[in-house]
JSON list of C-alpha atoms in Angstrom, two decimals:
[
{"chain": "O", "resi": 1, "resn": "MET", "atom": "CA", "xyz": [0.17, -0.19, 0.39]},
{"chain": "O", "resi": 2, "resn": "PHE", "atom": "CA", "xyz": [1.74, 3.19, -1.46]},
{"chain": "O", "resi": 3, "resn": "ASP", "atom": "CA", "xyz": [1.72, 5.26, 2.17]},
{"chain": "O", "resi": 4, "resn": "ALA", "atom": "CA", "xyz": [1.12, 8.52, 0.80]},
{"chain": "O", "resi": 5, "resn": "ASP", "atom": "CA", "xyz": [2.32, 10.85, 4.11]},
{"chain": "O", "resi": 6, "resn": "LYS", "atom": "CA", "xyz": [5.63, 9.90, 3.88]},
{"chain": "O", "resi": 7, "resn": "PHE", "atom": "CA", "xyz": [5.72, 10.05, -0.17]},
{"chain": "O", "resi": 8, "resn": "LYS", "atom": "CA", "xyz": [4.87, 14.35, 0.76]},
{"chain": "O", "resi": 9, "resn": "LYS", "atom": "CA", "xyz": [7.08, 14.63, 2.85]},
{"chain": "O", "resi": 10, "resn": "VAL", "atom": "CA", "xyz": [10.25, 13.47, 0.85]},
{"chain": "O", "resi": 11, "resn": "VAL", "atom": "CA", "xyz": [8.80, 15.71, -1.70]},
{"chain": "O", "resi": 12, "resn": "ARG", "atom": "CA", "xyz": [8.03, 18.65, 0.61]},
{"chain": "O", "resi": 13, "resn": "GLU", "atom": "CA", "xyz": [11.95, 17.73, 1.22]},
{"chain": "O", "resi": 14, "resn": "LYS", "atom": "CA", "xyz": [13.31, 18.35, -1.47]},
{"chain": "O", "resi": 15, "resn": "GLY", "atom": "CA", "xyz": [11.68, 21.18, -2.84]},
{"chain": "O", "resi": 16, "resn": "LEU", "atom": "CA", "xyz": [9.31, 20.23, -4.29]},
{"chain": "O", "resi": 17, "resn": "THR", "atom": "CA", "xyz": [5.36, 20.79, -4.83]},
{"chain": "O", "resi": 18, "resn": "LEU", "atom": "CA", "xyz": [3.02, 17.45, -6.10]},
{"chain": "O", "resi": 19, "resn": "GLN", "atom": "CA", "xyz": [2.19, 19.42, -10.14]},
{"chain": "O", "resi": 20, "resn": "GLU", "atom": "CA", "xyz": [6.27, 20.07, -9.55]},
{"chain": "O", "resi": 21, "resn": "VAL", "atom": "CA", "xyz": [6.12, 16.34, -9.28]},
{"chain": "O", "resi": 22, "resn": "ALA", "atom": "CA", "xyz": [3.19, 15.10, -10.81]},
{"chain": "O", "resi": 23, "resn": "ASP", "atom": "CA", "xyz": [4.58, 17.28, -14.51]},
{"chain": "O", "resi": 24, "resn": "TYR", "atom": "CA", "xyz": [7.87, 15.10, -13.63]},
{"chain": "O", "resi": 25, "resn": "LEU", "atom": "CA", "xyz": [5.38, 12.19, -14.71]},
{"chain": "O", "resi": 26, "resn": "LYS", "atom": "CA", "xyz": [3.77, 13.11, -17.22]},
{"chain": "O", "resi": 27, "resn": "ILE", "atom": "CA", "xyz": [1.01, 13.50, -15.67]},
{"chain": "O", "resi": 28, "resn": "ASP", "atom": "CA", "xyz": [-2.21, 15.72, -15.10]},
{"chain": "O", "resi": 29, "resn": "LYS", "atom": "CA", "xyz": [-1.76, 15.95, -10.96]},
{"chain": "O", "resi": 30, "resn": "SER", "atom": "CA", "xyz": [-5.67, 15.09, -10.54]},
{"chain": "O", "resi": 31, "resn": "THR", "atom": "CA", "xyz": [-3.56, 11.17, -11.59]},
{"chain": "O", "resi": 32, "resn": "LEU", "atom": "CA", "xyz": [-1.16, 11.87, -9.30]},
{"chain": "O", "resi": 33, "resn": "TYR", "atom": "CA", "xyz": [-4.15, 12.72, -6.36]},
{"chain": "O", "resi": 34, "resn": "ARG", "atom": "CA", "xyz": [-5.95, 9.05, -7.38]},
{"chain": "O", "resi": 35, "resn": "LYS", "atom": "CA", "xyz": [-2.87, 6.92, -7.30]},
{"chain": "O", "resi": 36, "resn": "MET", "atom": "CA", "xyz": [-1.15, 8.33, -4.04]},
{"chain": "O", "resi": 37, "resn": "ASN", "atom": "CA", "xyz": [-5.06, 7.86, -2.57]},
{"chain": "O", "resi": 38, "resn": "GLY", "atom": "CA", "xyz": [-5.02, 4.17, -3.84]},
{"chain": "O", "resi": 39, "resn": "GLY", "atom": "CA", "xyz": [-7.81, 5.22, -6.89]},
{"chain": "O", "resi": 40, "resn": "SER", "atom": "CA", "xyz": [-4.89, 4.04, -8.87]},
{"chain": "O", "resi": 41, "resn": "ASP", "atom": "CA", "xyz": [-1.33, 2.11, -9.18]},
{"chain": "O", "resi": 42, "resn": "PHE", "atom": "CA", "xyz": [1.66, 3.40, -9.93]},
{"chain": "O", "resi": 43, "resn": "TYR", "atom": "CA", "xyz": [3.26, 2.33, -12.97]},
{"chain": "O", "resi": 44, "resn": "ARG", "atom": "CA", "xyz": [6.84, 0.81, -12.88]},
{"chain": "O", "resi": 45, "resn": "SER", "atom": "CA", "xyz": [7.88, 3.37, -15.26]},
{"chain": "O", "resi": 46, "resn": "GLU", "atom": "CA", "xyz": [6.32, 6.12, -12.88]},
{"chain": "O", "resi": 47, "resn": "MET", "atom": "CA", "xyz": [7.83, 4.44, -10.00]},
{"chain": "O", "resi": 48, "resn": "GLN", "atom": "CA", "xyz": [11.76, 4.82, -11.40]},
{"chain": "O", "resi": 49, "resn": "LEU", "atom": "CA", "xyz": [10.85, 8.15, -12.42]},
{"chain": "O", "resi": 50, "resn": "LEU", "atom": "CA", "xyz": [10.22, 9.51, -9.25]},
{"chain": "O", "resi": 51, "resn": "CYS", "atom": "CA", "xyz": [13.06, 7.24, -6.71]},
{"chain": "O", "resi": 52, "resn": "ASN", "atom": "CA", "xyz": [15.50, 9.24, -9.80]},
{"chain": "O", "resi": 53, "resn": "LEU", "atom": "CA", "xyz": [13.98, 12.25, -8.86]},
{"chain": "O", "resi": 54, "resn": "LEU", "atom": "CA", "xyz": [12.94, 12.09, -4.86]},
{"chain": "O", "resi": 55, "resn": "SER", "atom": "CA", "xyz": [16.79, 9.79, -4.56]},
{"chain": "O", "resi": 56, "resn": "LEU", "atom": "CA", "xyz": [15.09, 7.09, -2.34]},
{"chain": "O", "resi": 57, "resn": "LYS", "atom": "CA", "xyz": [17.52, 4.74, -1.40]},
{"chain": "O", "resi": 58, "resn": "ASP", "atom": "CA", "xyz": [14.29, 2.55, 0.04]},
{"chain": "O", "resi": 59, "resn": "PRO", "atom": "CA", "xyz": [11.56, 2.72, -2.27]},
{"chain": "O", "resi": 60, "resn": "THR", "atom": "CA", "xyz": [9.40, -0.07, -0.40]},
{"chain": "O", "resi": 61, "resn": "GLU", "atom": "CA", "xyz": [9.40, 2.07, 2.58]},
{"chain": "O", "resi": 62, "resn": "ILE", "atom": "CA", "xyz": [6.97, 4.59, 0.18]},
{"chain": "O", "resi": 63, "resn": "PHE", "atom": "CA", "xyz": [5.32, 2.33, -2.02]},
{"chain": "O", "resi": 64, "resn": "PHE", "atom": "CA", "xyz": [5.18, -0.68, -0.09]},
{"chain": "O", "resi": 65, "resn": "ALA", "atom": "CA", "xyz": [4.26, 0.06, 2.53]}
]
């Protein structure tokens, strides 16, 4: 299960907004929110992009909490 709180915390720590994250993934902000809230899943390619963008060392803490 995706941990939206940890994700938002990391995004803030990197000085980014959720809009900037959505733009980086080339998806609409509402799609990002839907994925964050469990309405749909992140694609593997999106997880890889987020790991790169946010410098995640252990993505399981966020994506598979």
